[in-house]
Amino acid sequence: MEKHKLPDLLMDGVNTAAGGRYNQVNINGVSRINGALSAHTCKCDGVMKLNGDLAAEEIEMNGNLNLKGNLKVGVMKLNGVLSGEGGLRGERCEMDGMLKLKGNCEVEELIGEGVFHVGGLLSAGVIEFGLHGLSEAGEIGVESLVIRKKGNAAWGRLLGGMVPKFKIGLQAKVIEGDTLDLEYTNAEVVRGGTVIIGEGCTIGRVEYTGELTVHPGAHVGKEEKR
Amino acid sequence: MEDDLISKKELLDETGISYGQLYRWKRKQLIPEEWFIRKSTFTGQETFFPRARILGRVQHILQKKDDLSLDELAGKLSEPASLYRVGLTLSQLRERNIVSSISLERFGRPEIAEIQLTFEQILNLFAADWLLSKGELNWEEADRLYQTLEAHAPGYGEKGWELFFVRKMGVSFFMMALPGAGLAFDEGVRLVSRLSSADLAEQLKGRLS
């Protein structure tokens, strides 16, 4: 009911706005928002800088979003780059591009391709991710995790300037989950139920309760069944 | 309290839950962030939890998760203990075996058997009963404990309390302090037991619901 009373924020071109509560936010171009923003839906094409928290039920983002605070979202579609000083909490995140967060990332579903850098804990129900560059997370805790190497030349050209030209892979200290299916992953400890260690992995220690499959092209320091 | 930790691995073994469930509950804020204590061990980084609290909470979630959605459960759990509206009578406490009938006879006045007790009152009974069942108190001490709690616990209000039970040269006494207080004693003192209201409330919540 309240949603209908809230105003919309529509901006084209180069703009600055204060934060606030809106029904719909629709931004095309370059904008800077000084303060927390909450909206029912938020659609942004272009560059947006936000000095505060962002909360929205739906976010569609094409371009570059720079966030000082935390992000709370229902469903997010991200094409481009999102960098946040805080954390992300949400239901579903579909992405093609780059997700950079200093804090934790907690979503039910993370599906997409590109690169992620999560400073803290990356926790999700389901992660299906195609890697296009070096991704990092402090710690990963999931129900199901599938990591695939997806990098190809077209992507490299597109994001060439932004993605560090490292080899494609995933780097994490600890990965824990019920079903883990990894490729090109470098981790100190992997703990899980059913674990598949695919090609190109370097894992210090694997602890598993169900089954473990190790690709001949992977290095595992120590295996332990509990 | 802080030294009684349980590692994540032990927790999973003991309760039979999986990594996925644990992380899901954390995402749903059923388990507070502060309970995740990271420490480095020789096998790499490990996560620890305050034992009594996490075991109580997991039991509680496991019991309730079939009846309530995780979101509803999260709403319930985030209510502070004092707002936790339960009223049980002494006879109900006895029936459900929350407090042993011996303790109830000792502390519960029979004439109020049908009066509803508040959460705090039940907590005090539960505390005394718990220490008695662990064999750390004798009856006389339990009486004093119960009186101390009745008299002083309300003064701590929302913040909760920690109770220290110490003995020196055969003399025993109780001390109450705000949670997290680092008390130091002289060498002859033996700390028999340390209880925090938050731990107790957690276990009690699980049993009451």
Tab-separated table of C-alpha atoms in Angstrom:
chain	number	residue	atom	x	y	z
A	1	MET	CA	0.000	0.000	0.000
A	2	GLU	CA	2.755	2.324	0.968
A	3	LYS	CA	4.576	1.556	-2.237
A	4	HIS	CA	2.073	3.534	-4.268
A	5	LYS	CA	2.637	6.663	-2.250
A	6	LEU	CA	6.374	6.687	-2.752
A	7	PRO	CA	7.728	8.856	-5.542
A	8	ASP	CA	9.865	7.745	-8.447
A	9	LEU	CA	13.402	8.868	-9.143
A	10	LEU	CA	14.042	9.241	-12.851
A	11	MET	CA	17.297	10.702	-14.066
A	12	ASP	CA	18.954	10.953	-17.459
A	13	GLY	CA	22.338	12.467	-18.111
A	14	VAL	CA	24.786	13.619	-15.503
A	15	ASN	CA	23.110	14.122	-12.166
A	16	THR	CA	23.470	14.296	-8.442
A	17	ALA	CA	20.707	13.369	-6.052
A	18	ALA	CA	20.146	12.819	-2.395
A	19	GLY	CA	19.121	9.382	-1.219
A	20	GLY	CA	15.734	8.502	0.086
A	21	ARG	CA	12.892	6.116	-0.334
A	22	TYR	CA	11.401	5.624	-3.732
A	23	ASN	CA	9.091	3.332	-5.556
A	24	GLN	CA	10.998	3.185	-8.811
A	25	VAL	CA	14.488	4.365	-9.501
A	26	ASN	CA	15.479	4.621	-13.124
A	27	ILE	CA	18.833	6.093	-13.950
A	28	ASN	CA	20.496	6.508	-17.319
A	29	GLY	CA	23.876	8.118	-17.509
A	30	VAL	CA	26.238	9.156	-14.802
A	31	SER	CA	24.879	9.820	-11.368
A	32	ARG	CA	26.037	10.344	-7.864
A	33	ILE	CA	23.740	9.760	-4.948
A	34	ASN	CA	24.689	11.130	-1.554
A	35	GLY	CA	22.950	9.030	1.014
A	36	ALA	CA	21.132	5.780	1.471
A	37	LEU	CA	18.714	4.769	-1.213
A	38	SER	CA	15.841	2.364	-0.898
A	39	ALA	CA	13.502	1.508	-3.690
A	40	HIS	CA	11.029	-1.037	-4.846
A	41	THR	CA	12.757	-1.472	-8.177
A	42	CYS	CA	16.032	0.034	-9.239
A	43	LYS	CA	17.172	0.084	-12.844
A	44	CYS	CA	20.401	1.682	-13.778
A	45	ASP	CA	22.191	1.961	-17.116
A	46	GLY	CA	25.490	3.719	-16.846
A	47	VAL	CA	27.562	4.709	-13.902
A	48	MET	CA	26.177	5.173	-10.430
A	49	LYS	CA	28.034	6.163	-7.314
A	50	LEU	CA	26.220	5.766	-4.074
A	51	ASN	CA	27.469	7.076	-0.746
A	52	GLY	CA	25.406	4.872	1.487
A	53	ASP	CA	23.373	1.707	1.629
A	54	LEU	CA	21.191	0.455	-1.163
A	55	ALA	CA	18.106	-1.639	-0.574
A	56	ALA	CA	15.741	-2.754	-3.286
A	57	GLU	CA	13.510	-5.659	-4.092
A	58	GLU	CA	14.659	-5.746	-7.688
A	59	ILE	CA	17.821	-4.340	-9.138
A	60	GLU	CA	18.796	-4.351	-12.764
A	61	MET	CA	22.184	-2.943	-13.347
A	62	ASN	CA	23.949	-2.427	-16.634
A	63	GLY	CA	27.223	-0.629	-16.208
A	64	ASN	CA	29.118	0.362	-13.162
A	65	LEU	CA	27.837	0.664	-9.624
A	66	ASN	CA	30.025	1.949	-6.865
A	67	LEU	CA	28.671	1.519	-3.397
A	68	LYS	CA	29.916	2.868	-0.068
A	69	GLY	CA	27.521	0.917	2.101
A	70	ASN	CA	25.741	-2.388	2.186
A	71	LEU	CA	23.479	-3.813	-0.454
A	72	LYS	CA	20.244	-5.573	0.349
A	73	VAL	CA	18.327	-6.962	-2.530
A	74	GLY	CA	15.655	-9.440	-3.533
A	75	VAL	CA	16.597	-10.255	-7.081
A	76	MET	CA	19.547	-8.655	-8.792
A	77	LYS	CA	20.594	-8.790	-12.405
A	78	LEU	CA	24.057	-7.456	-12.844
A	79	ASN	CA	25.738	-6.825	-16.164
A	80	GLY	CA	28.923	-4.960	-15.516
A	81	VAL	CA	30.819	-4.105	-12.417
A	82	LEU	CA	29.568	-3.756	-8.891
A	83	SER	CA	32.046	-2.701	-6.250
A	84	GLY	CA	30.950	-2.305	-2.676
A	85	GLU	CA	32.682	-1.333	0.520
A	86	GLY	CA	30.191	-3.305	2.567
A	87	GLY	CA	28.401	-6.566	2.086
A	88	LEU	CA	25.623	-8.023	0.006
A	89	ARG	CA	22.592	-9.827	1.294
A	90	GLY	CA	19.956	-11.086	-1.064
A	91	GLU	CA	17.834	-13.821	-2.497
A	92	ARG	CA	19.063	-14.234	-6.007
A	93	CYS	CA	21.869	-12.730	-7.982
A	94	GLU	CA	22.333	-13.295	-11.690
A	95	MET	CA	25.463	-11.782	-13.014
A	96	ASP	CA	27.637	-11.317	-16.026
A	97	GLY	CA	30.606	-9.287	-15.025
A	98	MET	CA	32.379	-8.457	-11.878
A	99	LEU	CA	31.355	-8.399	-8.269
A	100	LYS	CA	33.755	-6.808	-5.814
A	101	LEU	CA	32.787	-6.700	-2.152
A	102	LYS	CA	34.841	-5.936	0.917
A	103	GLY	CA	32.353	-7.523	3.298
A	104	ASN	CA	30.353	-10.726	3.202
A	105	CYS	CA	28.164	-11.912	0.381
A	106	GLU	CA	25.137	-13.906	1.505
A	107	VAL	CA	22.619	-14.914	-1.134
A	108	GLU	CA	20.419	-17.910	-1.760
A	109	GLU	CA	21.446	-18.219	-5.405
A	110	LEU	CA	24.445	-16.852	-7.194
A	111	ILE	CA	24.412	-17.729	-10.846
A	112	GLY	CA	26.491	-16.271	-13.583
A	113	GLU	CA	29.795	-15.730	-15.214
A	114	GLY	CA	32.661	-13.374	-14.690
A	115	VAL	CA	34.738	-12.626	-11.658
A	116	PHE	CA	34.021	-12.161	-7.971
A	117	HIS	CA	36.122	-10.768	-5.173
A	118	VAL	CA	34.563	-11.218	-1.763
A	119	GLY	CA	36.613	-10.061	1.187
A	120	GLY	CA	34.755	-11.989	3.839
A	121	LEU	CA	32.432	-14.952	3.675
A	122	LEU	CA	30.690	-15.959	0.488
A	123	SER	CA	27.674	-17.943	1.597
A	124	ALA	CA	24.936	-19.226	-0.656
A	125	GLY	CA	22.431	-21.964	-1.186
A	126	VAL	CA	23.493	-22.521	-4.746
A	127	ILE	CA	26.472	-21.122	-6.588
A	128	GLU	CA	26.924	-21.861	-10.266
A	129	PHE	CA	29.696	-19.752	-11.560
A	130	GLY	CA	31.739	-19.615	-14.733
A	131	LEU	CA	35.124	-18.062	-14.163
A	132	HIS	CA	36.576	-15.513	-16.542
A	133	GLY	CA	39.437	-14.346	-14.397
A	134	LEU	CA	40.929	-14.696	-10.962
A	135	SER	CA	38.174	-14.786	-8.370
A	136	GLU	CA	38.739	-14.619	-4.650
A	137	ALA	CA	36.794	-15.177	-1.472
A	138	GLY	CA	37.956	-15.340	2.117
A	139	GLU	CA	35.734	-18.260	2.934
A	140	ILE	CA	32.994	-20.039	1.010
A	141	GLY	CA	30.099	-21.829	2.684
A	142	VAL	CA	27.376	-23.303	0.535
A	143	GLU	CA	24.886	-26.055	0.035
A	144	SER	CA	25.937	-26.640	-3.538
A	145	LEU	CA	28.795	-25.108	-5.460
A	146	VAL	CA	29.736	-25.564	-9.087
A	147	ILE	CA	32.758	-23.715	-10.418
A	148	ARG	CA	33.657	-23.876	-14.096
A	149	LYS	CA	36.338	-22.263	-16.164
A	150	LYS	CA	34.667	-20.193	-18.832
A	151	GLY	CA	37.250	-17.714	-19.981
A	152	ASN	CA	37.504	-16.925	-23.660
A	153	ALA	CA	39.043	-14.227	-25.787
A	154	ALA	CA	35.913	-12.139	-26.320
A	155	TRP	CA	35.481	-11.605	-22.600
A	156	GLY	CA	39.113	-10.787	-22.168
A	157	ARG	CA	38.800	-7.984	-24.722
A	158	LEU	CA	35.604	-6.665	-23.188
A	159	LEU	CA	36.794	-6.415	-19.613
A	160	GLY	CA	40.468	-6.385	-20.474
A	161	GLY	CA	41.283	-3.211	-18.606
A	162	MET	CA	39.429	-4.101	-15.471
A	163	VAL	CA	40.139	-7.772	-14.943
A	164	PRO	CA	43.657	-8.481	-13.808
A	165	LYS	CA	45.414	-10.520	-16.394
A	166	PHE	CA	46.038	-13.407	-14.106
A	167	LYS	CA	45.317	-16.964	-14.934
A	168	ILE	CA	41.733	-17.939	-14.591
A	169	GLY	CA	40.915	-19.543	-11.269
A	170	LEU	CA	39.361	-19.311	-7.859
A	171	GLN	CA	41.262	-18.604	-4.689
A	172	ALA	CA	39.848	-19.183	-1.222
A	173	LYS	CA	41.143	-20.088	2.211
A	174	VAL	CA	38.342	-22.413	3.206
A	175	ILE	CA	35.545	-23.920	1.143
A	176	GLU	CA	32.802	-25.808	2.943
A	177	GLY	CA	29.599	-27.247	1.539
A	178	ASP	CA	27.385	-30.241	1.008
A	179	THR	CA	28.160	-30.744	-2.670
A	180	LEU	CA	31.235	-29.165	-4.121
A	181	ASP	CA	32.283	-29.374	-7.746
A	182	LEU	CA	35.440	-27.404	-8.331
A	183	GLU	CA	37.737	-26.551	-11.207
A	184	TYR	CA	40.877	-24.438	-11.255
A	185	THR	CA	40.570	-23.739	-7.566
A	186	ASN	CA	43.292	-22.992	-5.095
A	187	ALA	CA	42.286	-23.503	-1.476
A	188	GLU	CA	43.889	-24.380	1.839
A	189	VAL	CA	41.053	-26.521	3.117
A	190	VAL	CA	38.001	-28.011	1.421
A	191	ARG	CA	35.406	-29.683	3.633
A	192	GLY	CA	32.241	-31.224	2.346
A	193	GLY	CA	29.915	-34.113	1.739
A	194	THR	CA	30.314	-34.997	-1.907
A	195	VAL	CA	33.408	-33.400	-3.314
A	196	ILE	CA	34.651	-33.310	-6.876
A	197	ILE	CA	38.081	-31.828	-7.339
A	198	GLY	CA	38.405	-31.048	-11.013
A	199	GLU	CA	41.167	-30.110	-13.370
A	200	GLY	CA	43.720	-27.545	-12.315
A	201	CYS	CA	42.917	-27.520	-8.599
A	202	THR	CA	45.499	-27.147	-5.861
A	203	ILE	CA	44.025	-28.035	-2.498
A	204	GLY	CA	45.998	-28.323	0.714
A	205	ARG	CA	43.613	-30.619	2.514
A	206	VAL	CA	40.287	-32.230	1.670
A	207	GLU	CA	37.925	-33.515	4.336
A	208	TYR	CA	34.824	-35.284	3.135
A	209	THR	CA	32.022	-37.409	4.476
A	210	GLY	CA	30.519	-38.844	1.282
A	211	GLU	CA	32.490	-39.304	-1.882
A	212	LEU	CA	35.594	-37.723	-3.262
A	213	THR	CA	36.601	-37.647	-6.891
A	214	VAL	CA	39.924	-36.180	-7.871
A	215	HIS	CA	40.849	-35.360	-11.434
A	216	PRO	CA	44.310	-36.602	-12.466
A	217	GLY	CA	45.289	-33.026	-13.221
A	218	ALA	CA	44.626	-31.806	-9.687
A	219	HIS	CA	46.919	-31.624	-6.667
A	220	VAL	CA	45.534	-32.572	-3.297
A	221	GLY	CA	47.864	-32.442	-0.319
A	222	LYS	CA	45.935	-34.596	2.106
A	223	GLU	CA	42.677	-36.495	1.898
A	224	GLU	CA	40.713	-37.386	4.961
A	225	LYS	CA	37.424	-39.240	5.157
A	226	ARG	CA	35.380	-38.698	8.264
B	1	MET	CA	32.075	-19.405	29.266
B	2	GLU	CA	34.330	-18.212	26.475
B	3	ASP	CA	36.706	-21.110	26.986
B	4	ASP	CA	33.964	-23.664	26.539
B	5	LEU	CA	33.957	-23.715	22.764
B	6	ILE	CA	32.976	-26.331	20.247
B	7	SER	CA	34.552	-26.565	16.830
B	8	LYS	CA	32.407	-26.584	13.735
B	9	LYS	CA	33.412	-30.149	12.951
B	10	GLU	CA	32.418	-31.396	16.385
B	11	LEU	CA	29.173	-29.493	16.155
B	12	LEU	CA	28.275	-31.136	12.860
B	13	ASP	CA	29.188	-34.583	14.189
B	14	GLU	CA	27.255	-34.104	17.368
B	15	THR	CA	24.083	-32.698	15.871
B	16	GLY	CA	24.104	-34.446	12.503
B	17	ILE	CA	23.538	-31.280	10.511
B	18	SER	CA	25.469	-30.465	7.353
B	19	TYR	CA	27.640	-27.532	6.354
B	20	GLY	CA	24.914	-26.363	4.003
B	21	GLN	CA	22.316	-26.262	6.755
B	22	LEU	CA	24.603	-24.376	9.084
B	23	TYR	CA	25.381	-21.726	6.482
B	24	ARG	CA	21.734	-21.504	5.496
B	25	TRP	CA	20.726	-20.842	9.081
B	26	LYS	CA	23.393	-18.244	9.376
B	27	ARG	CA	22.161	-16.524	6.237
B	28	LYS	CA	18.640	-16.566	7.632
B	29	GLN	CA	20.048	-15.032	10.808
B	30	LEU	CA	18.999	-17.952	12.949
B	31	ILE	CA	22.540	-18.054	14.300
B	32	PRO	CA	24.079	-14.711	15.151
B	33	GLU	CA	27.324	-13.654	13.526
B	34	GLU	CA	28.988	-13.126	16.934
B	35	TRP	CA	28.808	-16.822	17.669
B	36	PHE	CA	31.184	-17.617	14.826
B	37	ILE	CA	34.593	-17.386	16.446
B	38	ARG	CA	37.467	-17.835	14.016
B	39	LYS	CA	40.733	-19.227	15.240
B	40	SER	CA	43.685	-20.657	13.456
B	41	THR	CA	44.592	-24.229	14.320
B	42	PHE	CA	47.213	-26.555	12.950
B	43	THR	CA	44.781	-27.780	10.297
B	44	GLY	CA	44.177	-24.262	9.053
B	45	GLN	CA	41.488	-21.878	10.066
B	46	GLU	CA	38.644	-23.336	12.059
B	47	THR	CA	35.431	-21.857	13.342
B	48	PHE	CA	34.324	-22.302	16.912
B	49	PHE	CA	31.074	-21.637	18.733
B	50	PRO	CA	30.088	-21.112	22.355
B	51	ARG	CA	29.153	-24.693	23.141
B	52	ALA	CA	26.103	-24.416	25.345
B	53	ARG	CA	24.496	-21.708	23.276
B	54	ILE	CA	24.971	-23.224	19.861
B	55	LEU	CA	23.870	-26.704	20.927
B	56	GLY	CA	20.733	-25.261	22.473
B	57	ARG	CA	20.023	-23.201	19.406
B	58	VAL	CA	20.569	-26.033	16.930
B	59	GLN	CA	18.302	-28.331	18.940
B	60	HIS	CA	15.691	-25.634	18.979
B	61	ILE	CA	15.871	-25.075	15.238
B	62	LEU	CA	15.767	-28.786	14.481
B	63	GLN	CA	12.650	-29.208	16.578
B	64	LYS	CA	10.837	-26.299	15.053
B	65	LYS	CA	11.899	-26.274	11.452
B	66	ASP	CA	9.156	-28.628	10.296
B	67	ASP	CA	6.390	-26.446	11.688
B	68	LEU	CA	7.698	-22.988	10.902
B	69	SER	CA	9.455	-21.484	7.919
B	70	LEU	CA	13.011	-20.389	8.565
B	71	ASP	CA	11.988	-16.747	8.271
B	72	GLU	CA	9.282	-17.118	10.905
B	73	LEU	CA	11.735	-18.879	13.117
B	74	ALA	CA	14.286	-16.108	12.685
B	75	GLY	CA	11.696	-13.592	13.814
B	76	LYS	CA	11.002	-15.619	16.930
B	77	LEU	CA	14.603	-16.169	17.845
B	78	SER	CA	15.555	-12.533	17.574
B	79	GLU	CA	13.136	-11.584	20.326
B	80	PRO	CA	15.013	-10.869	23.524
B	81	ALA	CA	14.639	-13.514	26.169
B	82	SER	CA	12.616	-11.344	28.518
B	83	LEU	CA	10.001	-10.772	25.830
B	84	TYR	CA	9.753	-14.453	25.277
B	85	ARG	CA	6.209	-14.874	26.356
B	86	VAL	CA	5.772	-18.145	28.021
B	87	GLY	CA	3.748	-18.788	31.035
B	88	LEU	CA	4.040	-22.213	32.480
B	89	THR	CA	2.752	-23.348	35.793
B	90	LEU	CA	4.806	-25.407	38.170
B	91	SER	CA	2.807	-28.482	37.357
B	92	GLN	CA	3.489	-27.992	33.652
B	93	LEU	CA	7.187	-27.621	34.361
B	94	ARG	CA	7.095	-30.897	36.181
B	95	GLU	CA	5.124	-32.683	33.487
B	96	ARG	CA	7.466	-31.581	30.754
B	97	ASN	CA	10.484	-32.407	32.855
B	98	ILE	CA	12.076	-28.993	32.421
B	99	VAL	CA	12.891	-28.745	36.093
B	100	SER	CA	13.207	-31.890	38.164
B	101	SER	CA	10.387	-32.524	40.592
B	102	ILE	CA	12.776	-32.599	43.553
B	103	SER	CA	13.869	-29.043	42.829
B	104	LEU	CA	10.320	-27.965	42.238
B	105	GLU	CA	9.278	-29.241	45.622
B	106	ARG	CA	12.150	-27.455	47.256
B	107	PHE	CA	11.788	-24.075	45.568
B	108	GLY	CA	8.276	-23.969	44.224
B	109	ARG	CA	5.763	-23.128	46.863
B	110	PRO	CA	2.964	-25.662	46.503
B	111	GLU	CA	0.246	-23.086	46.999
B	112	ILE	CA	1.199	-21.373	43.727
B	113	ALA	CA	1.334	-24.570	41.705
B	114	GLU	CA	-1.258	-23.296	39.259
B	115	ILE	CA	0.066	-19.742	38.883
B	116	GLN	CA	1.841	-18.935	35.647
B	117	LEU	CA	5.536	-18.251	36.052
B	118	THR	CA	7.397	-15.704	33.963
B	119	PHE	CA	10.369	-16.630	31.832
B	120	GLU	CA	12.731	-15.138	34.429
B	121	GLN	CA	11.247	-17.165	37.238
B	122	ILE	CA	11.543	-20.342	35.219
B	123	LEU	CA	15.110	-19.390	34.351
B	124	ASN	CA	16.038	-19.111	38.031
B	125	LEU	CA	14.539	-22.487	38.798
B	126	PHE	CA	16.256	-23.947	35.782
B	127	ALA	CA	19.631	-22.526	36.854
B	128	ALA	CA	19.406	-23.989	40.332
B	129	ASP	CA	18.173	-27.299	39.033
B	130	TRP	CA	20.884	-27.490	36.435
B	131	LEU	CA	23.738	-26.952	38.867
B	132	LEU	CA	22.196	-29.375	41.307
B	133	SER	CA	21.899	-32.053	38.665
B	134	LYS	CA	25.548	-31.566	37.778
B	135	GLY	CA	26.360	-32.250	41.391
B	136	GLU	CA	28.140	-28.970	41.946
B	137	LEU	CA	25.905	-27.665	44.697
B	138	ASN	CA	24.411	-29.047	47.831
B	139	TRP	CA	20.865	-28.244	48.842
B	140	GLU	CA	21.787	-25.462	51.156
B	141	GLU	CA	23.835	-23.778	48.474
B	142	ALA	CA	21.068	-24.248	45.958
B	143	ASP	CA	18.722	-22.431	48.317
B	144	ARG	CA	21.112	-19.538	48.520
B	145	LEU	CA	21.613	-19.516	44.772
B	146	TYR	CA	17.912	-19.388	44.186
B	147	GLN	CA	17.490	-16.542	46.634
B	148	THR	CA	20.375	-14.609	45.096
B	149	LEU	CA	18.915	-14.959	41.640
B	150	GLU	CA	15.418	-14.013	42.769
B	151	ALA	CA	16.735	-10.932	44.496
B	152	HIS	CA	19.308	-9.644	42.033
B	153	ALA	CA	18.642	-10.992	38.551
B	154	PRO	CA	15.869	-8.469	37.789
B	155	GLY	CA	18.351	-5.646	38.427
B	156	TYR	CA	20.403	-6.689	35.423
B	157	GLY	CA	17.450	-6.319	33.075
B	158	GLU	CA	18.040	-6.747	29.374
B	159	LYS	CA	21.800	-7.111	29.601
B	160	GLY	CA	21.620	-10.385	31.442
B	161	TRP	CA	24.035	-11.599	34.040
B	162	GLU	CA	26.781	-14.028	34.747
B	163	LEU	CA	26.948	-15.965	37.910
B	164	PHE	CA	30.153	-17.173	39.541
B	165	PHE	CA	30.071	-19.880	42.135
B	166	VAL	CA	33.358	-20.081	44.028
B	167	ARG	CA	34.707	-21.934	46.985
B	168	LYS	CA	37.576	-21.157	49.263
B	169	MET	CA	38.596	-23.135	52.351
B	170	GLY	CA	35.255	-24.875	52.397
B	171	VAL	CA	33.305	-21.644	52.272
B	172	SER	CA	31.212	-21.143	49.192
B	173	PHE	CA	29.657	-18.012	47.816
B	174	PHE	CA	27.991	-16.595	44.710
B	175	MET	CA	28.845	-13.525	42.752
B	176	MET	CA	26.890	-11.932	39.985
B	177	ALA	CA	28.331	-9.654	37.325
B	178	LEU	CA	27.535	-8.244	33.928
B	179	PRO	CA	28.256	-10.669	31.082
B	180	GLY	CA	31.830	-10.759	29.896
B	181	ALA	CA	33.255	-9.483	33.163
B	182	GLY	CA	36.762	-10.783	33.725
B	183	LEU	CA	36.914	-11.545	37.405
B	184	ALA	CA	40.174	-12.572	38.988
B	185	PHE	CA	40.515	-14.448	42.252
B	186	ASP	CA	43.342	-15.173	44.605
B	187	GLU	CA	45.088	-18.520	44.427
B	188	GLY	CA	43.119	-20.364	47.060
B	189	VAL	CA	39.860	-19.789	45.271
B	190	ARG	CA	38.329	-22.493	43.167
B	191	LEU	CA	35.805	-21.414	40.556
B	192	VAL	CA	33.285	-24.221	40.711
B	193	SER	CA	30.900	-23.002	38.112
B	194	ARG	CA	30.211	-20.105	35.845
B	195	LEU	CA	26.789	-19.588	34.360
B	196	SER	CA	25.509	-16.944	32.028
B	197	SER	CA	21.897	-16.011	31.676
B	198	ALA	CA	22.244	-15.972	27.892
B	199	ASP	CA	23.411	-19.586	27.777
B	200	LEU	CA	20.694	-20.705	30.119
B	201	ALA	CA	18.021	-18.772	28.267
B	202	GLU	CA	19.113	-20.384	25.035
B	203	GLN	CA	18.783	-23.889	26.417
B	204	LEU	CA	15.578	-23.089	28.174
B	205	LYS	CA	14.008	-21.567	25.067
B	206	GLY	CA	14.688	-24.780	23.244
B	207	ARG	CA	13.007	-26.849	25.908
B	208	LEU	CA	10.041	-24.599	26.431
B	209	SER	CA	8.887	-24.377	22.859
